[in-house]
Structure formats: C-alpha cells, structure tokens
PDB file of C-alpha atoms in Angstrom:
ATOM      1  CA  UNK A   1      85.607  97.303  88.365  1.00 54.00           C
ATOM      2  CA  UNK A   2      85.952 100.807  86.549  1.00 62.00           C
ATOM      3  CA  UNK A   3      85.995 101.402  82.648  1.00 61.00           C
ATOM      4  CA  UNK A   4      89.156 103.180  83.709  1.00 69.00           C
ATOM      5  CA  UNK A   5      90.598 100.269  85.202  1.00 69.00           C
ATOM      6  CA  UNK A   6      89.690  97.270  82.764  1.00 71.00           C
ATOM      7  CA  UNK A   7      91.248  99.432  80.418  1.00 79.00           C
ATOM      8  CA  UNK A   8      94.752 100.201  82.593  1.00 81.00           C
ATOM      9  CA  UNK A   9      94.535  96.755  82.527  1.00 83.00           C
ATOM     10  CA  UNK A  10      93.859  95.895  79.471  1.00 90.00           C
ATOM     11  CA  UNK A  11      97.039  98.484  78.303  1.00 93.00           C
ATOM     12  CA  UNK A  12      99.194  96.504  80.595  1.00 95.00           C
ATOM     13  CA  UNK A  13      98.821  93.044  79.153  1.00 95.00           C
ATOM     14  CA  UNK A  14      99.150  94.281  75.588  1.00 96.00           C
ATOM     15  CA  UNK A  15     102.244  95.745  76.864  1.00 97.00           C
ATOM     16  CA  UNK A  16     103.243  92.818  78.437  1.00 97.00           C
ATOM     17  CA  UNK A  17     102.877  90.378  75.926  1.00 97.00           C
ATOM     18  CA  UNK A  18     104.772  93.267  73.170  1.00 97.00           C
ATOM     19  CA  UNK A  19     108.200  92.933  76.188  1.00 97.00           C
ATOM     20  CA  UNK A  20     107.612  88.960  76.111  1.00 98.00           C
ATOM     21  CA  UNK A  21     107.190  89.119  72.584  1.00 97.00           C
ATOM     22  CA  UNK A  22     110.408  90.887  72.017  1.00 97.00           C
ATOM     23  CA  UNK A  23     112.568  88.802  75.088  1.00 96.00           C
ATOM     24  CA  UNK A  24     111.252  85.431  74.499  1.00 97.00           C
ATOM     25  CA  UNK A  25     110.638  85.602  70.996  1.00 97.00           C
ATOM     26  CA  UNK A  26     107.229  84.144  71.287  1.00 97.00           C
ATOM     27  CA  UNK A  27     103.954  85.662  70.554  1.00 97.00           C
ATOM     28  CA  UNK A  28     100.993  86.212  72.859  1.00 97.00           C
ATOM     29  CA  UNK A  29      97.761  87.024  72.702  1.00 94.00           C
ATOM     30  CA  UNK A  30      95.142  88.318  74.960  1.00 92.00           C
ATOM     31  CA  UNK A  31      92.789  85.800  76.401  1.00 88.00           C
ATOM     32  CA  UNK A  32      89.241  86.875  75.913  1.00 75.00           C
ATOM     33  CA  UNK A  33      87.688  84.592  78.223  1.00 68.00           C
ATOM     34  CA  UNK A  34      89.182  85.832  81.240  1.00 59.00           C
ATOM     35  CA  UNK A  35      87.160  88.794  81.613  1.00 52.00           C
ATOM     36  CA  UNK A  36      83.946  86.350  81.401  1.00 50.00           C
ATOM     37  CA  UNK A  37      85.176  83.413  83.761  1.00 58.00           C
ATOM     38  CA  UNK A  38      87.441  83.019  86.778  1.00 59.00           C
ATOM     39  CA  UNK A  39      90.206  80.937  86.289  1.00 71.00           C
ATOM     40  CA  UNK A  40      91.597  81.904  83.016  1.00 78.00           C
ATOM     41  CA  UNK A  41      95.259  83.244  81.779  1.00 89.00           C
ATOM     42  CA  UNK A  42      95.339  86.996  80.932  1.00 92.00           C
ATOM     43  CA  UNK A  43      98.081  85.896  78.576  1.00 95.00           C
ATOM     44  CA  UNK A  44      98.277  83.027  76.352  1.00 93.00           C
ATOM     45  CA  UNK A  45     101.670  81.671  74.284  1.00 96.00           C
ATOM     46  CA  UNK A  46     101.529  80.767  70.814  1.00 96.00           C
ATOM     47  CA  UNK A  47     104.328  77.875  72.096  1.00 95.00           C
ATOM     48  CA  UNK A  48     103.005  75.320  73.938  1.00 92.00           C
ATOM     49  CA  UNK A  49     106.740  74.793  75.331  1.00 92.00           C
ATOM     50  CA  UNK A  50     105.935  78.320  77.465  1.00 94.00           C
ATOM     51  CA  UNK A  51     106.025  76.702  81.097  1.00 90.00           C
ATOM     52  CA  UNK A  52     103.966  79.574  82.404  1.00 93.00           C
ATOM     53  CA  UNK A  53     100.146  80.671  83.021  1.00 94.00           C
ATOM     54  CA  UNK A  54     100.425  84.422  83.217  1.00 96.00           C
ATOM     55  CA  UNK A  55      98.145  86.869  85.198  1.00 95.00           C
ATOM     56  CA  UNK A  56      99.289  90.750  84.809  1.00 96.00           C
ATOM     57  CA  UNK A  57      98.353  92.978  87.467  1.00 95.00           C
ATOM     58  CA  UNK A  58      98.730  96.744  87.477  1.00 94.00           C
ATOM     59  CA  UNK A  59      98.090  98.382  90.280  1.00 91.00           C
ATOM     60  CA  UNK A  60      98.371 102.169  91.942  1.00 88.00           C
ATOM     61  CA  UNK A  61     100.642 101.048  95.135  1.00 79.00           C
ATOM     62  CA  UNK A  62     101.061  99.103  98.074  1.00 79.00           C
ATOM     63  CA  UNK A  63     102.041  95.931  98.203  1.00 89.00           C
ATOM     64  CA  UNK A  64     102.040  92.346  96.235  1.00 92.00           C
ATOM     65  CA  UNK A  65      98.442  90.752  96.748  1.00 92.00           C
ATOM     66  CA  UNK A  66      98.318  87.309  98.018  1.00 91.00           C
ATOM     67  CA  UNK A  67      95.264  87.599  96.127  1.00 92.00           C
ATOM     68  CA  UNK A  68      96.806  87.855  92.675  1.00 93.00           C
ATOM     69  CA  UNK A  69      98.296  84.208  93.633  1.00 93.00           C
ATOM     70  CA  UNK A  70      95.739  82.800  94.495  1.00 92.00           C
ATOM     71  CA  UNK A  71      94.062  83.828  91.455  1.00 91.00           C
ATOM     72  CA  UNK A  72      96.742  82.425  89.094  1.00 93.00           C
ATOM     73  CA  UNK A  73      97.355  79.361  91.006  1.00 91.00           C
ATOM     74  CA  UNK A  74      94.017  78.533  90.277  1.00 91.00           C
ATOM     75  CA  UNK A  75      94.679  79.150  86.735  1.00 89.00           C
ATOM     76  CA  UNK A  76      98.071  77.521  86.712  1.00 91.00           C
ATOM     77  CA  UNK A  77      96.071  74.289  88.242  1.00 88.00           C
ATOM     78  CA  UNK A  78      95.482  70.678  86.016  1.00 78.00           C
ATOM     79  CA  UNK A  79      97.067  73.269  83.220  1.00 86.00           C
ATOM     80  CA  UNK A  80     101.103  71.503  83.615  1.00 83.00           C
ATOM     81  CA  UNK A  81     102.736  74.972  83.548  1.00 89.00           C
ATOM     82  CA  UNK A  82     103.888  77.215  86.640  1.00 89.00           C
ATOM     83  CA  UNK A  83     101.710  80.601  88.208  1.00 93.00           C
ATOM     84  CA  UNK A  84     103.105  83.730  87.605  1.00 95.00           C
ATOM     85  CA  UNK A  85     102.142  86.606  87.634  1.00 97.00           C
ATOM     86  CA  UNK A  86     103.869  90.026  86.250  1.00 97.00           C
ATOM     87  CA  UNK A  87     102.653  93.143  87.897  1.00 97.00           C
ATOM     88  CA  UNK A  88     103.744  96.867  88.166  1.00 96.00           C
ATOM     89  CA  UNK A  89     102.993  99.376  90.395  1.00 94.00           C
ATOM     90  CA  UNK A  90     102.873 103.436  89.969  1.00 91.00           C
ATOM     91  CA  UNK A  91     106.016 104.458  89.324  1.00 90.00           C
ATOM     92  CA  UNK A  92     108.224 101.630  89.528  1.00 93.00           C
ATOM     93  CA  UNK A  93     109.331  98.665  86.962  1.00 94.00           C
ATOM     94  CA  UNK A  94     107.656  95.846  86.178  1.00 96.00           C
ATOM     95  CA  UNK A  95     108.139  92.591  88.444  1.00 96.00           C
ATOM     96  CA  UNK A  96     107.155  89.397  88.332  1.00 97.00           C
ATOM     97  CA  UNK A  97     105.969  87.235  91.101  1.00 96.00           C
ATOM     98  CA  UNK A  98     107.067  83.114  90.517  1.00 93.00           C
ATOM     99  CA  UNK A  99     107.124  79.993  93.139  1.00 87.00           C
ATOM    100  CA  UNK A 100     109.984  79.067  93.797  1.00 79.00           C
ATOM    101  CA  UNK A 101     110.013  75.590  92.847  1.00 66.00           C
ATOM    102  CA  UNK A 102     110.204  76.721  89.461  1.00 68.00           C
ATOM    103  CA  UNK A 103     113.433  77.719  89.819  1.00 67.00           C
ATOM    104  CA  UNK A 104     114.328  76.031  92.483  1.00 57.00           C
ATOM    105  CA  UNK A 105     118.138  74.956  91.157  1.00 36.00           C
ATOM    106  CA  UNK A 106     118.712  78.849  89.818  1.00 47.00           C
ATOM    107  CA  UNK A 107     120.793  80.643  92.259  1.00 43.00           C
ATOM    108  CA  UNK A 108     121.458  84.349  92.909  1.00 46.00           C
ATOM    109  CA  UNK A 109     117.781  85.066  93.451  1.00 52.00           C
ATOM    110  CA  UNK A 110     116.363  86.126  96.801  1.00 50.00           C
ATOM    111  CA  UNK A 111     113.553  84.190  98.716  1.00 51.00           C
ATOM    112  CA  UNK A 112     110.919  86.215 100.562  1.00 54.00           C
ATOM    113  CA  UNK A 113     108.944  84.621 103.034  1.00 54.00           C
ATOM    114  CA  UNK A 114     105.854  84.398 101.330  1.00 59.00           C
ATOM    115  CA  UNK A 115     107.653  81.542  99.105  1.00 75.00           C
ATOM    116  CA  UNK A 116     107.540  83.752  96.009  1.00 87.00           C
ATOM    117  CA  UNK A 117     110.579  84.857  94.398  1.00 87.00           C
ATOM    118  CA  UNK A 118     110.360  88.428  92.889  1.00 92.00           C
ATOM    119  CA  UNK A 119     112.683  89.023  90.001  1.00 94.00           C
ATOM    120  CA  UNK A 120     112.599  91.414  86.927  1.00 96.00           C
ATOM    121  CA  UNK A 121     111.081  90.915  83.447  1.00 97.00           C
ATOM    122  CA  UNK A 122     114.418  90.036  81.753  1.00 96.00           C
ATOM    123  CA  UNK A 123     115.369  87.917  84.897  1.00 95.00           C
ATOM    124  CA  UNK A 124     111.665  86.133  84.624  1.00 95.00           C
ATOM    125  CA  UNK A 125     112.608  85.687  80.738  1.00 96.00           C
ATOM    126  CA  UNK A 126     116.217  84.221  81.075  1.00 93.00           C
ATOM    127  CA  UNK A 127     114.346  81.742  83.491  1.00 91.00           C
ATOM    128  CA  UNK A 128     111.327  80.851  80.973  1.00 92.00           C
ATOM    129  CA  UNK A 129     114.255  80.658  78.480  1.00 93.00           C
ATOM    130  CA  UNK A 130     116.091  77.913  81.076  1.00 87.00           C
ATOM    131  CA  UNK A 131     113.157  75.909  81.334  1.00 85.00           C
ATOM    132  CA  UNK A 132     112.067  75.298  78.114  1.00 87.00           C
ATOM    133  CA  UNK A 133     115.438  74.395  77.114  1.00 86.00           C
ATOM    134  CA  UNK A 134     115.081  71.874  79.965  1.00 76.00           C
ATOM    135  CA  UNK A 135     112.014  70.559  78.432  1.00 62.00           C
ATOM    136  CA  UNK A 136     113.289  69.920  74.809  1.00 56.00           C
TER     137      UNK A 136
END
C-alpha cells in the first residue's frame, strides 16, 4: 500500500470518528495497532456500551468488497460487538455496511442479497443509538 493511500485512509477514519463523535456523542480514537496486525478495529469507542467493531474503508469506485467483511468479521469475532464497516467512495456519501442480524427487528431498511444492509451514517447512528439503549 501507497504513502498516498495509508494516508487517504488515515484522513478518513479521523473523519469518521469527528461524524461519530458529533452523532453518537462518544469519542473515538484511532487504533494504532491495526496498521501492525490483522485483525484489529480502525476505530475504537471510549464506551464500552458501543455494540460495534468498526473498519473504515475509502476507496476510488466500484463496488462494496466482500473483502472489507471479511476483514471486520474477523475483527468483530470473540470481541461481543457487531462488524461494520463505514466506507465511501469518490464522489458519493458515506455508507455503512452492517449484518443484518443487528438490526434484525428495525424495519424500513432494505436487504441486499449479500445479507448486508447498507444504510447512511445518521441511519447507522440512530441504530447504534437503539442498541445500546437495549443493552442498559
């Protein structure tokens, strides 16, 4: 990977975890350690009530990676908290990719056939918001 594109990606999760920041009302930081090993959260919530392991992904074009879920399943995995991941292409808003079984009971949001619902950062939040209230 490029200098250029460790630090598009870097950008992205410190913009990422600024939006969260200022939805959720919960800080994040930047987790070192997932530049050095696999399996590691690009983001990481000061409130342990956060029911997701986040992997941010920005990317030129195309198309969702399967990849990316794989990736962040295997992060999400022995961890208790859902995969996400929030990723944003050239040109277009930021989405966010979620099982879902996480919000399995929420109606209203589509279902594509790769069993991933893809919803927007304020619809990802209100849903974060939902299930930590669950969990209280």
């Amino acid at each position: 990977m490029g200098a250029n594109s460790r630090n598009k990606g870097a950008t992205f999760e410190r913009d990422i975890a600024r939006e969260l920041e200022l939805e959720l009302g919960i800080a994040f930081k930047r987790n070192l350690e997932q530049s050095r090993e696999a399996e590691h959260a690009d983001l990481i919530a000061d409130d342990p009530a956060f029911p997701f392991v986040v992997e941010c992904k920005r990317h030129a074009g195309g198309g969702f990676l399967s990849a990316w879920w794989t990736q962040v399943d295997k992060a999400a995995r022995g961890s208790g908290k859902l995969p996400c991941v929030i990723y944003k292409f050239d040109r277009k808003d930021i989405q966010v990719a979620v099982d879902w079984k996480a919000i399995a009971a929420m109606t209203g949001i589509g279902l594509n056939d790769d069993g991933l619902i893809h919803m927007n950062l304020a619809s990802f939040c209100f849903v974060a918001r939902e299930i930590m209230a669950g969990r209280k």
